[in-house]
Amino acid sequence: MNSSDSSLHLTSHEWLLINRIIEAYDAQIIQCDKDRFTHYSLSHTKLIDFLNDEHDMYRTLIQFYKQIEEFRQINIEDRILLIKCNLTHLIHIHHVLRDNFIENSKIGLHMSQWISPSFHAQMSQARHRYDYFIKYPSVLKLALSSLIFTINLSRLSPKQSTLTLTDYKLIVQHQYYYVTLLWKYLNVTCGEKYAIKAVEILVFQYLRYQLLMEHMEDVIIHDRNPTEYCPLTKSVLCLT
């Protein structure tokens, strides 16, 4: 595609929608605690403490999705399923934006202790792939709005493998609309070459985090009693 193609031009309505998405996201991100690691201790803080503290990140990201009209159009059961399918992969973009692309040095010490140094190294490498967007953080905010509708890349946990989406066609329509909006925005603001690489990174990172989170979930299931997790964390991690 060529960025001069008239089909890639953003209409005034699309610009308005983009601005609303960015404003809705910014209103949630300012509520996130950026200093939680200052209270962590290698001798006392456990993985379960970190994951329960994640409820604030989960809550703000879910509140952001509730501001998206098309997401609200989907029936509640499908919305819950989309959140359970996608949130553990998308939460990492939320972290990157909250931290302004700067990785907290303490997370490596804790994650290496909780799971393994190799796991942390993979997580850190994956996180820094998002540095590609450091000059265009709005791209990641729009990516969050499109990726929540993802169903063709998502893999359900074994407990949810029998669940099906009721509004499948509607979700596909919304996904196509928001992916197209993101693609047009990338071409208009960043150019075609950047846009192609950006989409490649977003898809690859989604799949990469999917595998990493499967490993973390295996550790969680074998290490802890699900009842020890707060309700939102337990639901997002599919422990119920």
mmCIF file of C-alpha atoms in Angstrom:
data_model
loop_
_atom_site.group_PDB
_atom_site.id
_atom_site.type_symbol
_atom_site.label_atom_id
_atom_site.label_comp_id
_atom_site.label_asym_id
_atom_site.label_seq_id
_atom_site.Cartn_x
_atom_site.Cartn_y
_atom_site.Cartn_z
ATOM 1 C CA MET A 1 0.000 0.000 0.000
ATOM 2 C CA ASN A 2 1.048 3.562 -0.576
ATOM 3 C CA SER A 3 0.433 6.246 2.044
ATOM 4 C CA SER A 4 -0.752 8.586 -0.709
ATOM 5 C CA ASP A 5 -3.619 6.191 -1.489
ATOM 6 C CA SER A 6 -6.890 8.015 -0.852
ATOM 7 C CA SER A 7 -8.276 4.883 0.838
ATOM 8 C CA LEU A 8 -5.749 5.414 3.631
ATOM 9 C CA HIS A 9 -6.843 8.972 4.395
ATOM 10 C CA LEU A 10 -8.484 9.422 7.780
ATOM 11 C CA THR A 11 -11.885 11.086 7.847
ATOM 12 C CA SER A 12 -12.787 13.735 10.413
ATOM 13 C CA HIS A 13 -14.932 11.133 12.185
ATOM 14 C CA GLU A 14 -11.983 8.731 12.354
ATOM 15 C CA TRP A 15 -9.697 11.431 13.744
ATOM 16 C CA LEU A 16 -12.330 12.212 16.365
ATOM 17 C CA LEU A 17 -12.548 8.534 17.300
ATOM 18 C CA ILE A 18 -8.760 8.235 17.513
ATOM 19 C CA ASN A 19 -8.561 11.245 19.814
ATOM 20 C CA ARG A 20 -11.324 9.841 22.002
ATOM 21 C CA ILE A 21 -9.524 6.506 22.285
ATOM 22 C CA ILE A 22 -6.274 8.204 23.286
ATOM 23 C CA GLU A 23 -8.037 10.444 25.816
ATOM 24 C CA ALA A 24 -9.932 7.483 27.286
ATOM 25 C CA TYR A 25 -6.703 5.541 27.672
ATOM 26 C CA ASP A 26 -4.805 8.458 29.203
ATOM 27 C CA ALA A 27 -7.589 8.935 31.754
ATOM 28 C CA GLN A 28 -6.997 5.378 32.983
ATOM 29 C CA ILE A 29 -3.210 5.188 32.847
ATOM 30 C CA ILE A 30 -2.764 8.114 35.248
ATOM 31 C CA GLN A 31 -4.534 6.039 37.914
ATOM 32 C CA CYS A 32 -1.894 3.288 37.841
ATOM 33 C CA ASP A 33 0.639 2.995 40.636
ATOM 34 C CA LYS A 34 4.140 3.510 39.238
ATOM 35 C CA ASP A 35 5.968 3.008 42.536
ATOM 36 C CA ARG A 36 4.803 -0.405 43.714
ATOM 37 C CA PHE A 37 8.255 -1.980 43.299
ATOM 38 C CA THR A 38 9.705 0.371 45.906
ATOM 39 C CA HIS A 39 7.753 -1.613 48.506
ATOM 40 C CA TYR A 40 8.900 -5.036 47.258
ATOM 41 C CA SER A 41 11.464 -7.162 49.073
ATOM 42 C CA LEU A 42 13.405 -10.143 47.725
ATOM 43 C CA SER A 43 13.023 -11.897 51.053
ATOM 44 C CA HIS A 44 9.315 -11.260 51.602
ATOM 45 C CA THR A 45 7.530 -10.422 48.340
ATOM 46 C CA LYS A 46 6.205 -13.448 46.476
ATOM 47 C CA LEU A 47 4.899 -13.980 42.948
ATOM 48 C CA ILE A 48 1.356 -14.097 44.304
ATOM 49 C CA ASP A 49 1.834 -10.612 45.794
ATOM 50 C CA PHE A 50 2.932 -9.262 42.424
ATOM 51 C CA LEU A 51 0.029 -10.900 40.601
ATOM 52 C CA ASN A 52 -2.522 -9.688 43.123
ATOM 53 C CA ASP A 53 -1.081 -6.185 42.800
ATOM 54 C CA GLU A 54 -1.692 -6.494 39.059
ATOM 55 C CA HIS A 55 -5.420 -6.112 39.697
ATOM 56 C CA ASP A 56 -4.964 -2.333 39.440
ATOM 57 C CA MET A 57 -3.463 -2.698 35.971
ATOM 58 C CA TYR A 58 -6.184 -5.131 34.930
ATOM 59 C CA ARG A 59 -8.913 -2.870 36.281
ATOM 60 C CA THR A 60 -7.730 0.262 34.478
ATOM 61 C CA LEU A 61 -7.281 -1.561 31.181
ATOM 62 C CA ILE A 62 -10.755 -3.084 31.458
ATOM 63 C CA GLN A 63 -12.193 0.350 32.266
ATOM 64 C CA PHE A 64 -10.535 1.644 29.103
ATOM 65 C CA TYR A 65 -12.225 -1.055 27.043
ATOM 66 C CA LYS A 66 -15.574 -0.154 28.577
ATOM 67 C CA GLN A 67 -15.193 3.293 26.997
ATOM 68 C CA ILE A 68 -15.046 1.779 23.502
ATOM 69 C CA GLU A 69 -18.532 1.849 22.013
ATOM 70 C CA GLU A 70 -18.045 -1.202 19.797
ATOM 71 C CA PHE A 71 -16.811 -3.238 22.749
ATOM 72 C CA ARG A 72 -19.935 -2.298 24.705
ATOM 73 C CA GLN A 73 -22.098 -3.494 21.795
ATOM 74 C CA ILE A 74 -20.939 -7.076 22.370
ATOM 75 C CA ASN A 75 -22.909 -9.177 24.836
ATOM 76 C CA ILE A 76 -21.449 -9.458 28.313
ATOM 77 C CA GLU A 77 -20.458 -13.132 28.050
ATOM 78 C CA ASP A 78 -18.406 -12.463 24.914
ATOM 79 C CA ARG A 79 -16.791 -9.397 26.489
ATOM 80 C CA ILE A 80 -15.674 -11.477 29.444
ATOM 81 C CA LEU A 81 -14.302 -14.159 27.139
ATOM 82 C CA LEU A 82 -12.390 -11.621 25.028
ATOM 83 C CA ILE A 83 -10.871 -10.164 28.188
ATOM 84 C CA LYS A 84 -9.857 -13.588 29.474
ATOM 85 C CA CYS A 85 -8.377 -14.513 26.082
ATOM 86 C CA ASN A 86 -6.424 -11.326 25.535
ATOM 87 C CA LEU A 87 -5.738 -9.363 28.707
ATOM 88 C CA THR A 88 -2.703 -11.304 29.943
ATOM 89 C CA HIS A 89 -1.023 -10.677 26.580
ATOM 90 C CA LEU A 90 -2.083 -7.034 26.216
ATOM 91 C CA ILE A 91 -1.287 -6.031 29.801
ATOM 92 C CA HIS A 92 2.383 -5.806 28.818
ATOM 93 C CA ILE A 93 1.653 -2.928 26.437
ATOM 94 C CA HIS A 94 -0.196 -1.280 29.336
ATOM 95 C CA HIS A 95 2.933 -1.688 31.490
ATOM 96 C CA VAL A 96 5.192 -0.228 28.802
ATOM 97 C CA LEU A 97 2.992 2.848 28.453
ATOM 98 C CA ARG A 98 2.618 3.286 32.208
ATOM 99 C CA ASP A 99 6.406 3.147 32.639
ATOM 100 C CA ASN A 100 7.035 5.409 29.637
ATOM 101 C CA PHE A 101 9.099 2.623 27.987
ATOM 102 C CA ILE A 102 11.531 2.453 30.942
ATOM 103 C CA GLU A 103 11.861 -1.006 32.491
ATOM 104 C CA ASN A 104 12.113 -1.058 36.281
ATOM 105 C CA SER A 105 15.459 -2.630 37.175
ATOM 106 C CA LYS A 106 13.958 -4.406 40.198
ATOM 107 C CA ILE A 107 11.592 -6.542 38.151
ATOM 108 C CA GLY A 108 14.509 -8.611 36.854
ATOM 109 C CA LEU A 109 15.648 -9.546 40.359
ATOM 110 C CA HIS A 110 12.168 -10.519 41.452
ATOM 111 C CA MET A 111 11.073 -12.361 38.310
ATOM 112 C CA SER A 112 14.352 -14.305 38.217
ATOM 113 C CA GLN A 113 13.688 -15.424 41.780
ATOM 114 C CA TRP A 114 9.982 -16.140 41.294
ATOM 115 C CA ILE A 115 10.274 -18.070 38.024
ATOM 116 C CA SER A 116 13.772 -18.127 36.462
ATOM 117 C CA PRO A 117 16.477 -15.831 35.034
ATOM 118 C CA SER A 118 15.764 -17.261 31.578
ATOM 119 C CA PHE A 119 12.086 -16.365 31.844
ATOM 120 C CA HIS A 120 12.908 -12.813 32.882
ATOM 121 C CA ALA A 121 15.420 -12.456 30.026
ATOM 122 C CA GLN A 122 12.744 -13.479 27.525
ATOM 123 C CA MET A 123 10.185 -11.140 29.090
ATOM 124 C CA SER A 124 12.632 -8.243 29.067
ATOM 125 C CA GLN A 125 13.621 -8.871 25.460
ATOM 126 C CA ALA A 126 9.957 -8.990 24.456
ATOM 127 C CA ARG A 127 9.218 -5.778 26.331
ATOM 128 C CA HIS A 128 12.026 -3.866 24.635
ATOM 129 C CA ARG A 129 10.654 -4.765 21.220
ATOM 130 C CA TYR A 130 8.010 -2.148 21.995
ATOM 131 C CA ASP A 131 10.771 0.486 22.047
ATOM 132 C CA TYR A 132 10.069 0.696 18.317
ATOM 133 C CA PHE A 133 7.034 2.789 19.278
ATOM 134 C CA ILE A 134 8.806 5.133 21.675
ATOM 135 C CA LYS A 135 8.270 8.124 19.362
ATOM 136 C CA TYR A 136 4.677 7.119 18.636
ATOM 137 C CA PRO A 137 3.119 5.846 21.900
ATOM 138 C CA SER A 138 -0.335 6.638 20.508
ATOM 139 C CA VAL A 139 0.144 3.673 18.152
ATOM 140 C CA LEU A 140 0.231 1.315 21.137
ATOM 141 C CA LYS A 141 -2.905 2.913 22.584
ATOM 142 C CA LEU A 142 -4.730 2.304 19.313
ATOM 143 C CA ALA A 143 -3.263 -1.188 19.117
ATOM 144 C CA LEU A 144 -4.815 -1.975 22.493
ATOM 145 C CA SER A 145 -8.221 -0.951 21.163
ATOM 146 C CA SER A 146 -7.920 -3.232 18.125
ATOM 147 C CA LEU A 147 -6.243 -6.253 19.722
ATOM 148 C CA ILE A 148 -8.961 -6.732 22.344
ATOM 149 C CA PHE A 149 -11.194 -7.971 19.510
ATOM 150 C CA THR A 150 -8.618 -10.612 18.585
ATOM 151 C CA ILE A 151 -10.078 -14.078 18.250
ATOM 152 C CA ASN A 152 -8.066 -15.652 15.438
ATOM 153 C CA LEU A 153 -4.759 -15.406 17.343
ATOM 154 C CA SER A 154 -6.073 -16.165 20.819
ATOM 155 C CA ARG A 155 -5.703 -19.560 22.439
ATOM 156 C CA LEU A 156 -8.090 -20.483 25.221
ATOM 157 C CA SER A 157 -6.960 -22.233 28.349
ATOM 158 C CA PRO A 158 -8.031 -25.892 28.594
ATOM 159 C CA LYS A 159 -10.742 -24.864 31.066
ATOM 160 C CA GLN A 160 -12.282 -22.556 28.467
ATOM 161 C CA SER A 161 -11.684 -24.551 25.300
ATOM 162 C CA THR A 162 -15.339 -25.532 25.078
ATOM 163 C CA LEU A 163 -16.603 -21.946 25.286
ATOM 164 C CA THR A 164 -17.813 -20.240 22.125
ATOM 165 C CA LEU A 165 -18.482 -16.645 21.157
ATOM 166 C CA THR A 166 -22.108 -15.707 20.596
ATOM 167 C CA ASP A 167 -21.510 -12.517 18.587
ATOM 168 C CA TYR A 168 -18.705 -13.963 16.468
ATOM 169 C CA LYS A 169 -19.579 -12.051 13.277
ATOM 170 C CA LEU A 170 -20.024 -8.766 15.138
ATOM 171 C CA ILE A 171 -16.657 -9.189 16.849
ATOM 172 C CA VAL A 172 -14.970 -9.882 13.498
ATOM 173 C CA GLN A 173 -16.562 -6.720 12.081
ATOM 174 C CA HIS A 174 -15.289 -4.642 14.997
ATOM 175 C CA GLN A 175 -11.860 -6.222 14.727
ATOM 176 C CA TYR A 176 -11.650 -5.404 11.020
ATOM 177 C CA TYR A 177 -12.781 -1.825 11.640
ATOM 178 C CA TYR A 178 -10.224 -1.141 14.368
ATOM 179 C CA VAL A 179 -7.365 -2.913 12.600
ATOM 180 C CA THR A 180 -8.113 -0.838 9.495
ATOM 181 C CA LEU A 181 -8.215 2.319 11.611
ATOM 182 C CA LEU A 182 -4.831 1.455 13.113
ATOM 183 C CA TRP A 183 -3.358 0.683 9.681
ATOM 184 C CA LYS A 184 -4.581 3.987 8.256
ATOM 185 C CA TYR A 185 -3.274 5.908 11.268
ATOM 186 C CA LEU A 186 0.128 4.252 10.946
ATOM 187 C CA ASN A 187 0.377 5.114 7.258
ATOM 188 C CA VAL A 188 -0.759 8.704 7.717
ATOM 189 C CA THR A 189 1.416 9.529 10.732
ATOM 190 C CA CYS A 190 4.438 7.253 10.301
ATOM 191 C CA GLY A 191 4.590 6.168 6.665
ATOM 192 C CA GLU A 192 4.186 2.821 4.935
ATOM 193 C CA LYS A 193 7.583 1.340 5.823
ATOM 194 C CA TYR A 194 7.114 2.056 9.525
ATOM 195 C CA ALA A 195 3.509 0.801 9.370
ATOM 196 C CA ILE A 196 4.485 -2.593 7.941
ATOM 197 C CA LYS A 197 7.168 -3.120 10.590
ATOM 198 C CA ALA A 198 4.811 -1.927 13.338
ATOM 199 C CA VAL A 199 2.117 -4.461 12.451
ATOM 200 C CA GLU A 200 4.736 -7.212 12.254
ATOM 201 C CA ILE A 201 5.960 -6.363 15.764
ATOM 202 C CA LEU A 202 2.452 -6.133 17.231
ATOM 203 C CA VAL A 203 1.400 -9.541 15.902
ATOM 204 C CA PHE A 204 4.688 -11.249 16.753
ATOM 205 C CA GLN A 205 4.705 -9.816 20.275
ATOM 206 C CA TYR A 206 1.120 -10.913 20.860
ATOM 207 C CA LEU A 207 2.069 -14.487 19.957
ATOM 208 C CA ARG A 208 5.288 -14.311 21.931
ATOM 209 C CA TYR A 209 3.570 -13.133 25.093
ATOM 210 C CA GLN A 210 0.964 -15.823 24.616
ATOM 211 C CA LEU A 211 3.678 -18.474 24.968
ATOM 212 C CA LEU A 212 5.400 -16.695 27.862
ATOM 213 C CA MET A 213 2.127 -16.346 29.762
ATOM 214 C CA GLU A 214 1.374 -20.035 29.250
ATOM 215 C CA HIS A 215 4.662 -20.790 30.995
ATOM 216 C CA MET A 216 3.847 -18.401 33.843
ATOM 217 C CA GLU A 217 0.371 -19.896 34.220
ATOM 218 C CA ASP A 218 1.908 -23.381 34.508
ATOM 219 C CA VAL A 219 4.095 -22.093 37.348
ATOM 220 C CA ILE A 220 1.106 -20.470 39.047
ATOM 221 C CA ILE A 221 -1.100 -23.557 38.825
ATOM 222 C CA HIS A 222 1.562 -25.890 40.243
ATOM 223 C CA ASP A 223 2.837 -23.475 42.878
ATOM 224 C CA ARG A 224 -0.224 -21.902 44.464
ATOM 225 C CA ASN A 225 -3.780 -22.492 45.557
ATOM 226 C CA PRO A 226 -6.074 -20.441 43.258
ATOM 227 C CA THR A 227 -8.093 -19.305 46.283
ATOM 228 C CA GLU A 228 -5.129 -17.180 47.394
ATOM 229 C CA TYR A 229 -5.596 -14.805 44.460
ATOM 230 C CA CYS A 230 -7.874 -11.788 44.511
ATOM 231 C CA PRO A 231 -11.061 -12.243 42.421
ATOM 232 C CA LEU A 232 -10.067 -10.091 39.431
ATOM 233 C CA THR A 233 -6.584 -11.582 39.145
ATOM 234 C CA LYS A 234 -8.017 -15.091 39.470
ATOM 235 C CA SER A 235 -10.542 -14.401 36.718
ATOM 236 C CA VAL A 236 -8.053 -12.818 34.298
ATOM 237 C CA LEU A 237 -5.585 -15.660 34.832
ATOM 238 C CA CYS A 238 -8.394 -18.156 34.147
ATOM 239 C CA LEU A 239 -7.992 -19.806 37.541
ATOM 240 C CA THR A 240 -11.771 -20.049 37.868
#
